[in-house]
Amino acid sequence: MNGVLGDTTALIGRHLLHLRRMPTRILSVTLTPITMVLVLGYMLNKAISVQGGDYLDYMMAGVGAQVALACVGSIAIGTATSLRNGLVDRFRSLPTSRVAILVAHTVSDLGLAAIGISIASVVGVLLGWRPDTGALSIAAGFALLLLFTYVMLWFGVLLGLSIRSPEALGAFSGLVLVCGSFLSNAFVPLDDLPMWLRVLAEWNPISAVSSACRELWGGPASASTGSVVSEHPLATALVMLTVITAVTVPLSCRAYHTAEPR
Amino acid sequence: MNAAIEAEGLKKSFSDHQALKGVDLSVPAGTVLGVLGPNGAGKTTTVRILATLARPDSGRAVVAGYDVLREPREVRRRIGLAGQYAAVDEQLTGRENLVLLGTLLRLGKQGARDRAVELLDRFELTEAADRLTRTYSGGMRRRLDLAACLVSSPPVVFLDEPTTGLDPSSRATLWRMIRDQVASGVTVLLTTQYLEEADVLADRIAVVDHGVVIAEGTPHELKRKVGTEWLEVTVAHSHDVGAALAVLAPMAATPPRETGDGRGVSVRLPDGMGAVATAATALEAARLEIAEFALRRPSLDDVFVHLTGRGNS
Ligand SMILES: Nc1ncnc2c1ncn2[C@@H]1O[C@H](COP(=O)(O)OP(=O)(O)OP(=O)(O)O)[C@@H](O)[C@H]1O
Ligand SMILES: [Mg+2]
């Protein structure tokens, strides 16, 4: 076990070196959320109204969730292209734990996402976002977002290992980003949707995470529909994330084990 | 002697295509086996199975004393692999590449650093050690790749086409380096499309084609399969060819043939230097102007064409 930890640390070190050589990668995870905060929180803040508060307070959780969604595509493509390179074959021919390779990749990308979420939050604060539920509750909100990001990263790994073609992954990850952001309450309350769509969007894990975050940060909530998700978003989100992890992590590891380089 | 690599009846299919149809190999410890075959013969597939990166559909293989299917981890502890495409991290320097591998191979921080220095020196990369490998030439990349598979001093090494795409001088350098490794007792399985490479490096050669080993033996034995030496005479003027054929016919083991550009005659002589001397004297007596007079041995190229029924390179 100690060895696996050492391997993971060494491989994370490798990703950090990459980041040092290509610092522009930070832009890829920060540019979109900053733009979202500026456009929605500044330009459209007055145009969109939500019950029980400011739109800025509503959408900050959505921006965080969107960072997690954006990670799906980038790690999926990263995983798929790394298999084209002989380097993965070399790592896999070492007595090194293979899980360590995937853990290192996901943890490094989680660090990147954390930078993105932090910068977006700072921009939010500059625009007047003031969560006031106490340090613990605010921290819990960020912790939930990071947890969600980490789960999404493993989902991305699985996606990359199953689809493999970077072109197809590019298209598919765009779909994940758009559907994830807008077929949920991340940016718009679901109150006006037709019932069937509303139920679908409500049970979207992104909605559960966003609602839970708003609850923790004291933002305005969607009107309750009486369903379990809208009554207990945090508990539902945690259950959903656990289930997704229980599926994606073992499947990813198995797929990685047997993946042929192509 | 103990076999360091032993494979029996390896079969592997990809969807509808059967890449390996039953490969048998045996490499005694401390020797070099050259696996020779054209594109698509199944060389890489074989290496990947032996290096525990792919599972065969059937058959078994033992590498460094451990079964590749049952104890892959033990096998991985004892092998080094340089795949067909140089596997170096382009965004890291040569030194960082080696230190990372050393750390993953549990040499410890200082141990990994010392080993990197040693290998960089041995593979003549010290000067380029702190440059990103993205800026390396193909030959340097290959050398680093070779260094990378030796970090843990493994007793068994797989080299998949180690010199493909290199110029003759880089190739010669790499050959020298591989030979140095072999001298230290490492067992090597190397694949190649270059017959010359197998000839220079390998103790034994297995020729594979369409997923099966079609011939196996020392380079010398394989050449013997094609036949013994023959004499090649080139006359200075093409109108002399007929005369040369006539002069050589009586002493030939098989009828002489005209070759190439119409000025050459190739003839198989009975064994012994006497026959060569007789041929030379007879040509001299006929007062033919001779441009070239040479005894040729079959090359591995001839072996290859003979065995596969088609040309290579
Ligand atoms: N992952 C894969 N999926 C489908 N077919 C494959 C795969 N890997 C290899 N093959 C097929 O198996 C056969 C053997 O391939 P292999 O790579 O072992 O050949 P090789 O001898 O290494 O050739 P080369 O000299 O070109 O490297 C080829 O016909 C190839 O197309
Ligand atoms: Mg190959």
Short mmCIF file of C-alpha atoms and ligand atoms in Angstrom, two decimals, chain A residues 260-262, chain B residues 14-15 17-20 37-46 48 84-85 160-161 191 193 208, ligand 1:
data_model
loop_
_atom_site.label_atom_id
_atom_site.label_comp_id
_atom_site.label_asym_id
_atom_site.label_seq_id
_atom_site.Cartn_x
_atom_site.Cartn_y
_atom_site.Cartn_z
CA GLU A 260 -4.73 -2.24 -26.55
CA PRO A 261 -2.64 0.67 -27.79
CA ARG A 262 -4.02 2.07 -31.02
CA PHE B 14 -8.15 -9.38 -33.16
CA SER B 15 -11.84 -9.40 -34.10
CA HIS B 17 -8.07 -11.43 -37.87
CA GLN B 18 -5.78 -14.08 -36.44
CA ALA B 19 -2.52 -12.31 -35.62
CA LEU B 20 -0.79 -15.28 -33.97
CA GLY B 37 9.53 -10.94 -39.90
CA PRO B 38 7.83 -8.56 -42.31
CA ASN B 39 5.16 -6.00 -41.38
CA GLY B 40 2.17 -7.58 -39.74
CA ALA B 41 3.94 -10.87 -39.05
CA GLY B 42 2.97 -10.76 -35.39
CA LYS B 43 6.23 -9.60 -33.81
CA THR B 44 4.78 -6.83 -31.67
CA THR B 45 1.84 -8.98 -30.63
CA THR B 46 4.24 -11.69 -29.45
CA ARG B 48 3.33 -7.66 -25.85
CA GLN B 84 8.22 -0.31 -31.18
CA TYR B 85 7.67 3.41 -30.76
CA ASP B 160 10.76 -4.27 -30.46
CA GLU B 161 12.42 -3.01 -33.62
CA THR B 191 12.38 -8.12 -33.20
CA GLN B 193 12.75 -6.36 -40.09
CA VAL B 208 7.94 -15.39 -38.29
N1 LIG C 1 -4.91 -3.83 -31.46
C1 LIG C 1 -5.09 -4.44 -32.63
N2 LIG C 1 -6.32 -4.48 -33.19
C2 LIG C 1 -6.51 -5.10 -34.37
N3 LIG C 1 -5.55 -5.72 -35.07
C3 LIG C 1 -4.31 -5.72 -34.57
C4 LIG C 1 -4.01 -5.08 -33.32
N4 LIG C 1 -2.70 -5.25 -33.07
C5 LIG C 1 -2.20 -5.95 -34.11
N5 LIG C 1 -3.16 -6.25 -35.00
C6 LIG C 1 -2.98 -7.03 -36.25
O1 LIG C 1 -2.25 -8.18 -35.97
C7 LIG C 1 -1.29 -8.44 -36.96
C8 LIG C 1 0.08 -8.54 -36.34
O2 LIG C 1 0.44 -7.29 -35.85
P1 LIG C 1 1.82 -6.96 -35.16
O3 LIG C 1 1.77 -5.55 -34.73
O4 LIG C 1 2.11 -8.00 -34.15
O5 LIG C 1 2.82 -7.11 -36.37
P2 LIG C 1 4.38 -6.77 -36.43
O6 LIG C 1 5.06 -8.01 -36.85
O7 LIG C 1 4.80 -6.14 -35.17
O8 LIG C 1 4.41 -5.74 -37.62
P3 LIG C 1 5.32 -4.43 -37.82
O9 LIG C 1 6.60 -4.88 -38.41
O10 LIG C 1 4.53 -3.64 -38.80
O11 LIG C 1 5.45 -3.76 -36.50
C9 LIG C 1 -1.41 -7.33 -37.98
O12 LIG C 1 -2.16 -7.82 -39.07
C10 LIG C 1 -2.16 -6.25 -37.25
O13 LIG C 1 -2.99 -5.55 -38.14
#
